mmCIF file of C-alpha atoms in Angstrom:
data_model
loop_
_atom_site.group_PDB
_atom_site.id
_atom_site.type_symbol
_atom_site.label_atom_id
_atom_site.label_comp_id
_atom_site.label_asym_id
_atom_site.label_seq_id
_atom_site.Cartn_x
_atom_site.Cartn_y
_atom_site.Cartn_z
ATOM 1 C CA MET A 1 18.042 0.459 1.703
ATOM 2 C CA ARG A 2 18.226 0.142 5.469
ATOM 3 C CA LYS A 3 21.797 -0.994 4.861
ATOM 4 C CA ILE A 4 22.454 2.328 3.119
ATOM 5 C CA ILE A 5 21.024 4.324 6.043
ATOM 6 C CA VAL A 6 22.973 2.234 8.572
ATOM 7 C CA ALA A 7 26.129 2.399 6.455
ATOM 8 C CA THR A 8 25.723 6.154 6.144
ATOM 9 C CA LEU A 9 25.127 6.519 9.861
ATOM 10 C CA CYS A 10 27.866 4.189 11.084
ATOM 11 C CA CYS A 11 30.413 6.646 9.741
ATOM 12 C CA VAL A 12 28.988 9.372 11.987
ATOM 13 C CA PRO A 13 30.657 8.864 15.409
ATOM 14 C CA PHE A 14 28.003 10.605 17.530
ATOM 15 C CA ILE A 15 25.004 8.590 16.344
ATOM 16 C CA SER A 16 22.213 8.124 18.828
ATOM 17 C CA PHE A 17 21.330 4.459 19.103
ATOM 18 C CA ASP A 18 17.836 5.527 20.171
ATOM 19 C CA ILE A 19 17.140 6.667 16.611
ATOM 20 C CA LEU A 20 18.495 3.444 15.138
ATOM 21 C CA TYR A 21 16.464 1.381 17.619
ATOM 22 C CA ALA A 22 13.307 3.372 16.924
ATOM 23 C CA HIS A 23 13.745 2.876 13.202
ATOM 24 C CA GLU A 24 14.588 -0.802 13.303
ATOM 25 C CA HIS A 25 11.812 -1.687 15.725
ATOM 26 C CA GLY A 26 9.171 0.781 14.634
ATOM 27 C CA SER A 27 8.538 4.328 15.594
ATOM 28 C CA LEU A 28 8.554 5.253 19.241
ATOM 29 C CA GLU A 29 5.196 6.897 18.604
ATOM 30 C CA ALA A 30 1.910 5.168 17.843
ATOM 31 C CA HIS A 31 0.663 4.542 14.326
ATOM 32 C CA GLU A 32 -1.115 7.856 13.673
ATOM 33 C CA HIS A 33 -2.941 8.656 10.483
ATOM 34 C CA GLY A 34 -1.911 11.993 9.020
ATOM 35 C CA LYS A 35 1.666 11.674 10.282
ATOM 36 C CA ILE A 36 4.742 10.457 8.450
ATOM 37 C CA ASP A 37 8.228 9.812 9.848
ATOM 38 C CA ILE A 38 11.167 10.834 7.687
ATOM 39 C CA ASN A 39 14.769 10.053 8.598
ATOM 40 C CA VAL A 40 17.478 12.011 6.792
ATOM 41 C CA ALA A 41 21.193 11.253 6.930
ATOM 42 C CA LEU A 42 23.977 13.199 5.259
ATOM 43 C CA ASN A 43 27.454 11.721 5.326
ATOM 44 C CA HIS A 44 30.103 13.189 3.042
ATOM 45 C CA ASN A 45 28.464 13.095 -0.399
ATOM 46 C CA VAL A 46 25.646 10.625 0.394
ATOM 47 C CA LEU A 47 22.180 11.897 1.242
ATOM 48 C CA ALA A 48 19.751 9.211 2.428
ATOM 49 C CA LEU A 49 16.042 9.718 3.126
ATOM 50 C CA GLU A 50 13.673 7.186 4.574
ATOM 51 C CA VAL A 51 9.889 7.653 4.699
ATOM 52 C CA ASP A 52 7.729 5.531 6.994
ATOM 53 C CA GLY A 53 4.109 5.988 7.927
ATOM 54 C CA PRO A 54 0.536 4.777 7.754
ATOM 55 C CA ALA A 55 -0.702 4.005 4.266
ATOM 56 C CA ALA A 56 -3.800 6.064 5.125
ATOM 57 C CA SER A 57 -1.592 9.178 5.283
ATOM 58 C CA ILE A 58 -0.634 8.596 1.644
ATOM 59 C CA THR A 59 -3.524 6.753 -0.044
ATOM 60 C CA GLY A 60 -6.447 7.289 2.329
ATOM 61 C CA PHE A 61 -6.780 3.570 3.097
ATOM 62 C CA GLU A 62 -4.773 0.700 4.582
ATOM 63 C CA TYR A 63 -6.430 -2.366 3.081
ATOM 64 C CA ALA A 64 -5.371 -4.240 -0.017
ATOM 65 C CA PRO A 65 -7.118 -2.354 -2.817
ATOM 66 C CA SER A 66 -9.788 -4.326 -4.631
ATOM 67 C CA SER A 67 -11.844 -1.685 -6.436
ATOM 68 C CA THR A 68 -10.605 -0.114 -9.647
ATOM 69 C CA THR A 69 -10.548 3.308 -7.967
ATOM 70 C CA ASP A 70 -8.466 2.114 -4.998
ATOM 71 C CA LYS A 71 -6.067 0.274 -7.311
ATOM 72 C CA GLU A 72 -5.577 3.470 -9.329
ATOM 73 C CA VAL A 73 -5.026 5.525 -6.144
ATOM 74 C CA ALA A 74 -2.410 3.015 -4.920
ATOM 75 C CA LYS A 75 -0.705 2.893 -8.323
ATOM 76 C CA LEU A 76 -0.507 6.692 -8.538
ATOM 77 C CA ALA A 77 0.769 6.987 -4.940
ATOM 78 C CA LYS A 78 3.541 4.490 -5.651
ATOM 79 C CA GLN A 79 4.511 6.316 -8.853
ATOM 80 C CA GLN A 80 4.655 9.594 -6.927
ATOM 81 C CA LEU A 81 6.749 8.046 -4.154
ATOM 82 C CA GLU A 82 9.134 6.661 -6.764
ATOM 83 C CA ASN A 83 9.892 10.233 -7.883
ATOM 84 C CA PRO A 84 11.579 11.815 -4.833
ATOM 85 C CA LEU A 85 13.006 14.750 -6.780
ATOM 86 C CA VAL A 86 9.426 16.014 -7.093
ATOM 87 C CA LEU A 87 8.532 15.313 -3.449
ATOM 88 C CA PHE A 88 11.635 16.770 -1.780
ATOM 89 C CA ALA A 89 13.159 20.081 -2.840
ATOM 90 C CA ILE A 90 16.913 19.475 -2.845
ATOM 91 C CA ALA A 91 19.197 22.354 -3.794
ATOM 92 C CA HIS A 92 20.088 22.093 -7.494
ATOM 93 C CA ASN A 93 23.594 23.429 -6.875
ATOM 94 C CA ALA A 94 24.297 20.411 -4.621
ATOM 95 C CA GLN A 95 24.178 18.357 -7.838
ATOM 96 C CA CYS A 96 22.525 15.348 -6.192
ATOM 97 C CA THR A 97 21.806 12.307 -8.333
ATOM 98 C CA LEU A 98 19.306 9.686 -7.253
ATOM 99 C CA THR A 99 21.140 6.374 -6.901
ATOM 100 C CA THR A 100 18.543 4.091 -5.296
ATOM 101 C CA THR A 101 14.805 4.083 -4.690
ATOM 102 C CA ASN A 102 12.739 1.471 -2.878
ATOM 103 C CA VAL A 103 9.002 1.834 -2.174
ATOM 104 C CA GLU A 104 7.030 -0.851 -0.322
ATOM 105 C CA GLY A 105 3.649 -1.211 1.268
ATOM 106 C CA ALA A 106 0.826 -3.706 1.595
ATOM 107 C CA VAL A 107 -1.419 -1.344 -0.374
ATOM 108 C CA PHE A 108 1.039 -1.840 -3.244
ATOM 109 C CA GLY A 109 1.150 -5.596 -2.732
ATOM 110 C CA SER A 110 4.817 -5.372 -1.735
ATOM 111 C CA ALA A 111 4.942 -5.695 2.064
ATOM 112 C CA LYS A 112 3.185 -7.492 4.866
ATOM 113 C CA GLU A 113 0.704 -5.656 7.011
ATOM 114 C CA LYS A 114 1.905 -4.818 10.488
ATOM 115 C CA ASP A 115 -0.143 -5.631 13.533
ATOM 116 C CA VAL A 116 0.541 -2.337 15.285
ATOM 117 C CA HIS A 117 -1.856 -2.558 18.180
ATOM 118 C CA LYS A 118 -4.740 -4.614 19.467
ATOM 119 C CA ALA A 119 -7.992 -3.395 20.887
ATOM 120 C CA GLU A 120 -8.655 -4.686 24.365
ATOM 121 C CA SER A 121 -11.889 -5.130 26.254
ATOM 122 C CA GLY A 122 -11.225 -5.739 29.924
ATOM 123 C CA HIS A 123 -8.330 -8.156 30.208
ATOM 124 C CA GLU A 124 -9.165 -10.100 27.081
ATOM 125 C CA GLU A 125 -8.080 -9.208 23.560
ATOM 126 C CA LYS A 126 -11.187 -9.161 21.392
ATOM 127 C CA GLU A 127 -10.137 -7.904 17.992
ATOM 128 C CA ALA A 128 -6.844 -7.258 16.219
ATOM 129 C CA HIS A 129 -6.537 -4.104 14.130
ATOM 130 C CA HIS A 130 -4.114 -4.483 11.259
ATOM 131 C CA HIS A 131 -2.413 -1.372 9.988
ATOM 132 C CA SER A 132 -0.445 -1.032 6.803
ATOM 133 C CA ASP A 133 2.568 1.191 6.576
ATOM 134 C CA ILE A 134 4.314 2.542 3.541
ATOM 135 C CA GLU A 135 8.087 2.589 3.544
ATOM 136 C CA ALA A 136 10.265 4.345 0.997
ATOM 137 C CA GLN A 137 14.020 4.684 0.949
ATOM 138 C CA TYR A 138 16.084 6.955 -1.247
ATOM 139 C CA SER A 139 19.804 7.472 -1.662
ATOM 140 C CA PHE A 140 21.462 10.346 -3.497
ATOM 141 C CA THR A 141 25.075 11.013 -4.372
ATOM 142 C CA CYS A 142 25.828 14.733 -4.236
ATOM 143 C CA LYS A 143 28.790 16.330 -6.030
ATOM 144 C CA GLN A 144 28.521 19.497 -3.894
ATOM 145 C CA PRO A 145 27.134 18.348 -0.520
ATOM 146 C CA ASP A 146 28.160 21.632 1.141
ATOM 147 C CA ALA A 147 25.431 23.299 -0.941
ATOM 148 C CA LEU A 148 22.797 21.299 0.943
ATOM 149 C CA LYS A 149 21.605 23.914 3.421
ATOM 150 C CA GLN A 150 17.961 22.863 3.705
ATOM 151 C CA LEU A 151 15.324 20.465 2.444
ATOM 152 C CA ASP A 152 11.811 21.586 1.602
ATOM 153 C CA PHE A 153 8.888 19.184 1.961
ATOM 154 C CA ALA A 154 6.158 21.515 0.621
ATOM 155 C CA ASN A 155 5.611 19.342 -2.457
ATOM 156 C CA PHE A 156 5.238 16.239 -0.296
ATOM 157 C CA PHE A 157 2.341 17.923 1.520
ATOM 158 C CA LYS A 158 0.824 19.026 -1.811
ATOM 159 C CA VAL A 159 1.103 15.609 -3.446
ATOM 160 C CA PHE A 160 -0.143 13.795 -0.319
ATOM 161 C CA PRO A 161 -2.636 16.193 1.323
ATOM 162 C CA LEU A 162 -3.719 13.545 3.854
ATOM 163 C CA THR A 163 -0.275 13.971 5.437
ATOM 164 C CA LYS A 164 -0.684 16.707 8.034
ATOM 165 C CA GLN A 165 2.673 16.371 9.820
ATOM 166 C CA ILE A 166 6.144 15.055 9.089
ATOM 167 C CA ASN A 167 8.213 13.981 12.082
ATOM 168 C CA LEU A 168 11.751 14.492 10.792
ATOM 169 C CA GLN A 169 14.971 13.162 12.301
ATOM 170 C CA TYR A 170 18.268 14.348 10.817
ATOM 171 C CA ILE A 171 21.810 13.089 11.327
ATOM 172 C CA GLY A 172 24.785 14.792 9.712
ATOM 173 C CA THR A 173 28.426 15.470 10.399
ATOM 174 C CA GLU A 174 27.474 18.433 12.626
ATOM 175 C CA GLY A 175 25.168 16.372 14.836
ATOM 176 C CA GLN A 176 21.572 15.314 14.977
ATOM 177 C CA LYS A 177 18.283 17.120 15.386
ATOM 178 C CA GLY A 178 14.630 16.785 14.619
ATOM 179 C CA ALA A 179 11.581 18.817 13.694
ATOM 180 C CA ASN A 180 7.859 18.532 13.183
ATOM 181 C CA LEU A 181 6.967 19.921 9.781
ATOM 182 C CA THR A 182 3.587 20.950 8.392
ATOM 183 C CA SER A 183 2.357 22.336 5.082
ATOM 184 C CA THR A 184 2.829 25.878 6.429
ATOM 185 C CA ASN A 185 6.233 25.078 7.988
ATOM 186 C CA SER A 186 7.785 22.714 5.466
ATOM 187 C CA GLN A 187 11.455 23.741 5.374
ATOM 188 C CA PHE A 188 14.163 22.011 7.385
ATOM 189 C CA LYS A 189 17.566 23.671 7.809
ATOM 190 C CA LEU A 190 20.309 21.047 7.808
ATOM 191 C CA ASN A 191 23.136 22.959 9.443
ATOM 192 C CA GLN A 192 21.704 25.269 12.100
#
């Protein structure tokens, strides 16, 4: 799916390489529970969304689930992430059809854990803290892309209440911008 985001973005002549670098090499910000990064790109009739963040912001844990309860939580979270039309309110009149979905994460048994940072004591590293991220990529083909005026993430916050903030980056034909969204401020205007 990264190829879809990059392919979508390479057609936009004003792309900031800082955003591409941040995505390809991890977020510029630290791994923070309760926060999710979402990249959105709109190019002609292709809408691409990419979700990346700590598994704890989605499931409440970052370890490989072993208990029946944790396995059920992980299974349900993956099923919910695989249904982006419920998570993201996309204008019906834009006539967007989901073309690809990819959801990965160590809590799902589908990605390797990332060693995000190490705790240090003095000058010597004592203990490594492993953090698991969840990554999801979605691509839509829209018959009426001009009808895409905004995206609403209210359902994402409802489905995943451990997510307190979405750090959104948007790139479209009019330029690029970003926003920090919360459950009480969940709408993002694409063209303003």
